[in-house]
Tab-separated table of N, CA and C in Angstrom:
chain	number	residue	atom	x	y	z
Y	1	GLN	N	-6.778	58.708	53.043
Y	1	GLN	CA	-8.141	58.810	53.510
Y	1	GLN	C	-8.663	57.412	53.811
Y	2	VAL	N	-9.106	57.219	55.021
Y	2	VAL	CA	-9.632	55.930	55.441
Y	2	VAL	C	-11.102	55.854	55.062
Y	3	GLN	N	-11.456	54.802	54.359
Y	3	GLN	CA	-12.844	54.558	54.005
Y	3	GLN	C	-13.253	53.174	54.479
Y	4	LEU	N	-14.430	53.104	55.030
Y	4	LEU	CA	-14.958	51.864	55.569
Y	4	LEU	C	-16.350	51.641	55.010
Y	5	VAL	N	-16.598	50.456	54.508
Y	5	VAL	CA	-17.886	50.133	53.917
Y	5	VAL	C	-18.391	48.838	54.514
Y	6	GLU	N	-19.486	48.932	55.248
Y	6	GLU	CA	-20.097	47.755	55.851
Y	6	GLU	C	-21.096	47.124	54.894
Y	7	SER	N	-21.255	45.839	55.025
Y	7	SER	CA	-22.257	45.124	54.254
Y	7	SER	C	-22.643	43.863	55.010
Y	8	GLY	N	-23.711	43.241	54.570
Y	8	GLY	CA	-24.122	41.967	55.131
Y	8	GLY	C	-25.310	42.033	56.057
Y	9	GLY	N	-25.787	43.222	56.334
Y	9	GLY	CA	-26.947	43.336	57.195
Y	9	GLY	C	-28.206	42.856	56.504
Y	10	GLY	N	-29.247	42.727	57.279
Y	10	GLY	CA	-30.509	42.284	56.731
Y	10	GLY	C	-31.473	41.893	57.815
Y	11	LEU	N	-32.521	41.236	57.400
Y	11	LEU	CA	-33.560	40.768	58.307
Y	11	LEU	C	-33.356	39.286	58.576
Y	12	VAL	N	-33.371	38.937	59.837
Y	12	VAL	CA	-33.154	37.547	60.219
Y	12	VAL	C	-34.049	37.216	61.406
Y	13	GLN	N	-34.450	35.969	61.478
Y	13	GLN	CA	-35.251	35.520	62.604
Y	13	GLN	C	-34.384	35.337	63.840
Y	14	ALA	N	-35.005	35.494	64.981
Y	14	ALA	CA	-34.302	35.220	66.227
Y	14	ALA	C	-33.711	33.820	66.197
Y	15	GLY	N	-32.488	33.725	66.661
Y	15	GLY	CA	-31.779	32.459	66.625
Y	15	GLY	C	-30.951	32.259	65.380
Y	16	GLY	N	-31.137	33.113	64.405
Y	16	GLY	CA	-30.406	33.000	63.163
Y	16	GLY	C	-29.037	33.634	63.226
Y	17	SER	N	-28.376	33.629	62.077
Y	17	SER	CA	-27.010	34.122	61.984
Y	17	SER	C	-26.859	35.071	60.810
Y	18	LEU	N	-25.926	35.971	60.944
Y	18	LEU	CA	-25.524	36.866	59.874
Y	18	LEU	C	-24.028	37.092	59.983
Y	19	ARG	N	-23.419	37.367	58.860
Y	19	ARG	CA	-22.031	37.784	58.863
Y	19	ARG	C	-21.916	39.150	58.227
Y	20	LEU	N	-21.429	40.084	58.995
Y	20	LEU	CA	-21.190	41.424	58.499
Y	20	LEU	C	-19.759	41.548	58.013
Y	21	SER	N	-19.582	42.339	56.981
Y	21	SER	CA	-18.261	42.604	56.452
Y	21	SER	C	-17.985	44.092	56.490
Y	22	CYS	N	-16.744	44.433	56.685
Y	22	CYS	CA	-16.304	45.817	56.632
Y	22	CYS	C	-15.071	45.878	55.760
Y	23	ALA	N	-15.232	46.434	54.581
Y	23	ALA	CA	-14.118	46.596	53.664
Y	23	ALA	C	-13.449	47.935	53.921
Y	24	ALA	N	-12.160	47.894	54.155
Y	24	ALA	CA	-11.403	49.086	54.492
Y	24	ALA	C	-10.439	49.446	53.378
Y	25	SER	N	-10.120	50.710	53.291
Y	25	SER	CA	-9.197	51.188	52.278
Y	25	SER	C	-7.757	50.927	52.680
Y	26	ASP	N	-6.912	50.808	51.677
Y	26	ASP	CA	-5.473	50.666	51.869
Y	26	ASP	C	-5.146	49.565	52.860
Y	27	ARG	N	-4.290	49.907	53.795
Y	27	ARG	CA	-3.861	48.962	54.816
Y	27	ARG	C	-4.476	49.298	56.154
Y	28	THR	N	-5.694	49.756	56.117
Y	28	THR	CA	-6.353	50.208	57.329
Y	28	THR	C	-6.403	49.128	58.397
Y	29	VAL	N	-6.652	47.912	57.977
Y	29	VAL	CA	-6.754	46.830	58.940
Y	29	VAL	C	-5.469	46.677	59.731
Y	30	ARG	N	-4.352	46.922	59.085
Y	30	ARG	CA	-3.070	46.815	59.763
Y	30	ARG	C	-2.648	48.110	60.445
Y	31	SER	N	-3.051	49.236	59.898
Y	31	SER	CA	-2.599	50.521	60.395
Y	31	SER	C	-3.455	51.063	61.531
Y	32	TYR	N	-4.662	50.569	61.647
Y	32	TYR	CA	-5.589	51.021	62.666
Y	32	TYR	C	-6.205	49.828	63.369
Y	33	MET	N	-6.724	50.104	64.535
Y	33	MET	CA	-7.543	49.125	65.215
Y	33	MET	C	-8.980	49.290	64.746
Y	34	LEU	N	-9.552	48.229	64.224
Y	34	LEU	CA	-10.922	48.267	63.755
Y	34	LEU	C	-11.849	47.627	64.779
Y	35	GLY	N	-12.963	48.261	64.974
Y	35	GLY	CA	-13.947	47.753	65.905
Y	35	GLY	C	-15.340	47.798	65.313
Y	36	TRP	N	-16.223	47.034	65.914
Y	36	TRP	CA	-17.633	47.033	65.549
Y	36	TRP	C	-18.441	47.693	66.646
Y	37	PHE	N	-19.349	48.529	66.231
Y	37	PHE	CA	-20.252	49.220	67.130
Y	37	PHE	C	-21.664	49.101	66.582
Y	38	ARG	N	-22.622	49.399	67.410
Y	38	ARG	CA	-23.995	49.375	66.944
Y	38	ARG	C	-24.791	50.462	67.641
Y	39	GLN	N	-25.857	50.865	66.983
Y	39	GLN	CA	-26.718	51.886	67.536
Y	39	GLN	C	-28.166	51.542	67.229
Y	40	ALA	N	-28.913	51.321	68.278
Y	40	ALA	CA	-30.331	51.067	68.153
Y	40	ALA	C	-31.081	52.387	68.226
Y	41	PRO	N	-32.286	52.447	67.679
Y	41	PRO	CA	-33.054	53.693	67.722
Y	41	PRO	C	-33.225	54.205	69.145
Y	42	GLY	N	-32.939	55.478	69.327
Y	42	GLY	CA	-33.095	56.091	70.628
Y	42	GLY	C	-32.017	55.767	71.632
Y	43	LYS	N	-30.987	55.067	71.207
Y	43	LYS	CA	-29.924	54.690	72.114
Y	43	LYS	C	-28.585	55.223	71.630
Y	44	GLU	N	-27.653	55.279	72.551
Y	44	GLU	CA	-26.302	55.694	72.209
Y	44	GLU	C	-25.588	54.589	71.446
Y	45	ARG	N	-24.664	54.997	70.622
Y	45	ARG	CA	-23.825	54.021	69.940
Y	45	ARG	C	-22.982	53.286	70.978
Y	46	GLU	N	-22.889	51.981	70.818
Y	46	GLU	CA	-22.204	51.184	71.815
Y	46	GLU	C	-21.219	50.223	71.183
Y	47	PHE	N	-20.231	49.896	71.963
Y	47	PHE	CA	-19.208	48.969	71.539
Y	47	PHE	C	-19.768	47.568	71.409
Y	48	VAL	N	-19.325	46.875	70.375
Y	48	VAL	CA	-19.713	45.490	70.160
Y	48	VAL	C	-18.508	44.566	70.212
Y	49	ALA	N	-17.518	44.863	69.397
Y	49	ALA	CA	-16.370	43.952	69.311
Y	49	ALA	C	-15.138	44.663	68.796
Y	50	ARG	N	-14.031	44.299	69.331
Y	50	ARG	CA	-12.723	44.671	68.838
Y	50	ARG	C	-11.770	43.588	69.295
Y	51	ILE	N	-11.217	42.862	68.368
Y	51	ILE	CA	-10.368	41.726	68.714
Y	51	ILE	C	-9.368	42.122	69.776
Y	52	PRO	N	-9.308	41.386	70.868
Y	52	PRO	CA	-10.074	40.189	71.199
Y	52	PRO	C	-11.206	40.415	72.191
Y	53	TYR	N	-11.761	41.598	72.186
Y	53	TYR	CA	-12.730	41.966	73.205
Y	53	TYR	C	-14.134	42.035	72.630
Y	54	TYR	N	-15.102	41.726	73.481
Y	54	TYR	CA	-16.501	41.755	73.096
Y	54	TYR	C	-17.325	42.347	74.216
Y	55	ALA	N	-18.363	43.033	73.823
Y	55	ALA	CA	-19.317	43.494	74.814
Y	55	ALA	C	-19.962	42.300	75.495
Y	56	ASP	N	-20.280	42.465	76.758
Y	56	ASP	CA	-20.904	41.376	77.495
Y	56	ASP	C	-22.190	40.891	76.828
Y	57	SER	N	-22.897	41.802	76.207
Y	57	SER	CA	-24.173	41.465	75.603
Y	57	SER	C	-24.048	40.529	74.403
Y	58	VAL	N	-22.878	40.476	73.791
Y	58	VAL	CA	-22.697	39.645	72.599
Y	58	VAL	C	-21.670	38.547	72.805
Y	59	LYS	N	-21.010	38.540	73.917
Y	59	LYS	CA	-19.960	37.570	74.178
Y	59	LYS	C	-20.506	36.153	74.070
Y	60	GLY	N	-19.775	35.321	73.354
Y	60	GLY	CA	-20.194	33.952	73.146
Y	60	GLY	C	-21.099	33.762	71.954
Y	61	ARG	N	-21.598	34.853	71.384
Y	61	ARG	CA	-22.482	34.768	70.229
Y	61	ARG	C	-21.862	35.393	68.983
Y	62	PHE	N	-21.078	36.428	69.167
Y	62	PHE	CA	-20.450	37.132	68.049
Y	62	PHE	C	-18.961	36.841	68.033
Y	63	ILE	N	-18.415	36.746	66.838
Y	63	ILE	CA	-16.981	36.573	66.666
Y	63	ILE	C	-16.497	37.543	65.602
Y	64	MET	N	-15.505	38.319	65.949
Y	64	MET	CA	-14.894	39.224	64.999
Y	64	MET	C	-13.621	38.593	64.452
Y	65	THR	N	-13.457	38.669	63.146
Y	65	THR	CA	-12.250	38.174	62.498
Y	65	THR	C	-11.746	39.216	61.509
Y	66	ARG	N	-10.555	39.014	61.038
Y	66	ARG	CA	-9.992	39.928	60.052
Y	66	ARG	C	-9.270	39.160	58.964
Y	67	ASP	N	-9.235	39.781	57.804
Y	67	ASP	CA	-8.521	39.252	56.656
Y	67	ASP	C	-7.630	40.370	56.152
Y	68	ASN	N	-6.384	40.326	56.559
Y	68	ASN	CA	-5.473	41.408	56.201
Y	68	ASN	C	-5.275	41.522	54.694
Y	69	ALA	N	-5.244	40.387	54.012
Y	69	ALA	CA	-5.024	40.399	52.570
Y	69	ALA	C	-6.143	41.123	51.843
Y	70	GLN	N	-7.353	41.038	52.361
Y	70	GLN	CA	-8.498	41.685	51.739
Y	70	GLN	C	-8.853	43.010	52.399
Y	71	ASN	N	-8.070	43.400	53.386
Y	71	ASN	CA	-8.346	44.631	54.119
Y	71	ASN	C	-9.792	44.654	54.603
Y	72	THR	N	-10.190	43.561	55.172
Y	72	THR	CA	-11.575	43.381	55.562
Y	72	THR	C	-11.655	42.759	56.941
Y	73	VAL	N	-12.600	43.218	57.708
Y	73	VAL	CA	-12.925	42.581	58.967
Y	73	VAL	C	-14.369	42.113	58.908
Y	74	TYR	N	-14.672	41.131	59.729
Y	74	TYR	CA	-15.977	40.511	59.717
Y	74	TYR	C	-16.534	40.446	61.127
Y	75	LEU	N	-17.822	40.376	61.191
Y	75	LEU	CA	-18.493	40.111	62.441
Y	75	LEU	C	-19.479	38.987	62.197
Y	76	GLN	N	-19.127	37.808	62.668
Y	76	GLN	CA	-20.015	36.658	62.564
Y	76	GLN	C	-20.948	36.675	63.765
Y	77	MET	N	-22.221	36.766	63.491
Y	77	MET	CA	-23.217	36.883	64.540
Y	77	MET	C	-24.097	35.644	64.532
Y	78	ALA	N	-24.199	35.016	65.669
Y	78	ALA	CA	-25.018	33.827	65.820
Y	78	ALA	C	-25.981	34.014	66.976
Y	79	SER	N	-26.984	33.155	67.019
Y	79	SER	CA	-27.984	33.209	68.081
Y	79	SER	C	-28.532	34.615	68.253
Y	80	LEU	N	-28.869	35.227	67.151
Y	80	LEU	CA	-29.311	36.613	67.182
Y	80	LEU	C	-30.620	36.760	67.936
Y	81	GLU	N	-30.728	37.856	68.621
Y	81	GLU	CA	-31.885	38.175	69.427
Y	81	GLU	C	-32.479	39.497	68.964
Y	82	PRO	N	-33.757	39.719	69.221
Y	82	PRO	CA	-34.343	41.014	68.842
Y	82	PRO	C	-33.585	42.203	69.401
Y	83	GLU	N	-32.975	42.034	70.556
Y	83	GLU	CA	-32.202	43.102	71.169
Y	83	GLU	C	-30.951	43.449	70.376
Y	84	ASP	N	-30.573	42.603	69.441
Y	84	ASP	CA	-29.427	42.885	68.584
Y	84	ASP	C	-29.784	43.801	67.426
Y	85	THR	N	-31.051	44.100	67.253
Y	85	THR	CA	-31.474	44.974	66.171
Y	85	THR	C	-30.839	46.347	66.327
Y	86	ALA	N	-30.134	46.779	65.301
Y	86	ALA	CA	-29.430	48.049	65.342
Y	86	ALA	C	-28.759	48.273	64.001
Y	87	VAL	N	-28.276	49.482	63.820
Y	87	VAL	CA	-27.353	49.749	62.732
Y	87	VAL	C	-25.961	49.413	63.237
Y	88	TYR	N	-25.277	48.589	62.496
Y	88	TYR	CA	-23.943	48.162	62.883
Y	88	TYR	C	-22.905	48.914	62.073
Y	89	TYR	N	-21.921	49.437	62.771
Y	89	TYR	CA	-20.866	50.225	62.164
Y	89	TYR	C	-19.514	49.594	62.427
Y	90	CYS	N	-18.644	49.665	61.454
Y	90	CYS	CA	-17.254	49.431	61.754
Y	90	CYS	C	-16.551	50.775	61.827
Y	91	ALA	N	-15.491	50.811	62.593
Y	91	ALA	CA	-14.783	52.054	62.824
Y	91	ALA	C	-13.303	51.780	62.979
Y	92	ALA	N	-12.518	52.758	62.608
Y	92	ALA	CA	-11.068	52.672	62.710
Y	92	ALA	C	-10.577	53.678	63.731
Y	93	GLY	N	-9.745	53.207	64.608
Y	93	GLY	CA	-9.202	54.053	65.637
Y	93	GLY	C	-7.746	53.742	65.894
Y	94	PRO	N	-7.272	54.109	67.052
Y	94	PRO	CA	-5.867	53.890	67.365
Y	94	PRO	C	-5.543	52.411	67.472
Y	95	VAL	N	-4.304	52.095	67.198
Y	95	VAL	CA	-3.858	50.712	67.323
Y	95	VAL	C	-3.938	50.261	68.772
Y	96	ALA	N	-3.668	51.179	69.674
Y	96	ALA	CA	-3.772	50.859	71.086
Y	96	ALA	C	-5.182	50.413	71.417
Y	97	PRO	N	-5.314	49.458	72.325
Y	97	PRO	CA	-6.631	48.918	72.645
Y	97	PRO	C	-7.601	50.002	73.097
Y	98	SER	N	-8.807	49.933	72.569
Y	98	SER	CA	-9.853	50.864	72.952
Y	98	SER	C	-11.205	50.265	72.612
Y	99	THR	N	-12.150	50.467	73.500
Y	99	THR	CA	-13.536	50.083	73.258
Y	99	THR	C	-14.453	51.296	73.328
Y	100	ARG	N	-13.884	52.476	73.302
Y	100	ARG	CA	-14.659	53.690	73.457
Y	100	ARG	C	-14.995	54.287	72.097
Y	101	VAL	N	-16.250	54.643	71.926
Y	101	VAL	CA	-16.705	55.244	70.682
Y	101	VAL	C	-15.880	56.468	70.326
Y	102	GLY	N	-15.596	57.294	71.320
Y	102	GLY	CA	-14.898	58.539	71.079
Y	102	GLY	C	-13.470	58.388	70.611
Y	103	ASP	N	-12.904	57.209	70.757
Y	103	ASP	CA	-11.533	56.980	70.335
Y	103	ASP	C	-11.421	56.602	68.871
Y	104	TYR	N	-12.526	56.386	68.215
Y	104	TYR	CA	-12.508	55.959	66.822
Y	104	TYR	C	-12.816	57.135	65.912
Y	105	LYS	N	-11.920	57.370	64.984
Y	105	LYS	CA	-11.996	58.557	64.145
Y	105	LYS	C	-12.785	58.337	62.865
Y	106	TYR	N	-12.653	57.171	62.280
Y	106	TYR	CA	-13.263	56.899	60.987
Y	106	TYR	C	-14.389	55.891	61.136
Y	107	TRP	N	-15.485	56.182	60.475
Y	107	TRP	CA	-16.679	55.354	60.582
Y	107	TRP	C	-17.260	55.042	59.214
Y	108	GLY	N	-17.771	53.843	59.078
Y	108	GLY	CA	-18.551	53.517	57.911
Y	108	GLY	C	-19.951	54.074	58.039
Y	109	GLN	N	-20.752	53.848	57.016
Y	109	GLN	CA	-22.117	54.361	57.006
Y	109	GLN	C	-23.095	53.442	57.713
Y	110	GLY	N	-22.668	52.256	58.038
Y	110	GLY	CA	-23.490	51.346	58.794
Y	110	GLY	C	-24.300	50.408	57.928
Y	111	THR	N	-24.674	49.293	58.508
Y	111	THR	CA	-25.541	48.331	57.856
Y	111	THR	C	-26.599	47.886	58.859
Y	112	GLN	N	-27.825	47.854	58.412
Y	112	GLN	CA	-28.945	47.578	59.302
Y	112	GLN	C	-29.085	46.086	59.549
Y	113	VAL	N	-29.187	45.734	60.805
Y	113	VAL	CA	-29.492	44.368	61.207
Y	113	VAL	C	-30.808	44.396	61.959
Y	114	THR	N	-31.762	43.638	61.480
Y	114	THR	CA	-33.061	43.560	62.124
Y	114	THR	C	-33.352	42.111	62.459
Y	115	VAL	N	-33.619	41.859	63.721
Y	115	VAL	CA	-33.897	40.509	64.194
Y	115	VAL	C	-35.347	40.452	64.622
Y	116	SER	N	-36.105	39.613	63.981
Y	116	SER	CA	-37.525	39.495	64.269
Y	116	SER	C	-37.776	38.458	65.350
Y	117	SER	N	-38.919	38.616	66.000
Y	117	SER	CA	-39.368	37.749	67.087
Y	117	SER	C	-38.543	37.962	68.346
């Protein structure tokens, strides 16, 4: 059973930084492709990052990394903007490259990121 737990969200001022973590069960990081997605109120869930790909909206500001030993992936977010406000989810899907929400089977519960100003 794949379990994903996001953490690190919070309230930050525009221009600030946050690092999100996604702790995965077992060898999920190696056995699945993990990606970051986000969903703002009233909007569809959208792709954010999956190594080595990034949504155009976050490219150059967000960096996704992984730590296989800790079965954890991270999303380092810099130069945050109010438009980045959303619930951020990590998800596990096929090893084959994918940026589509529908291709990811396992999802965490999400962590709220709120960017003020």
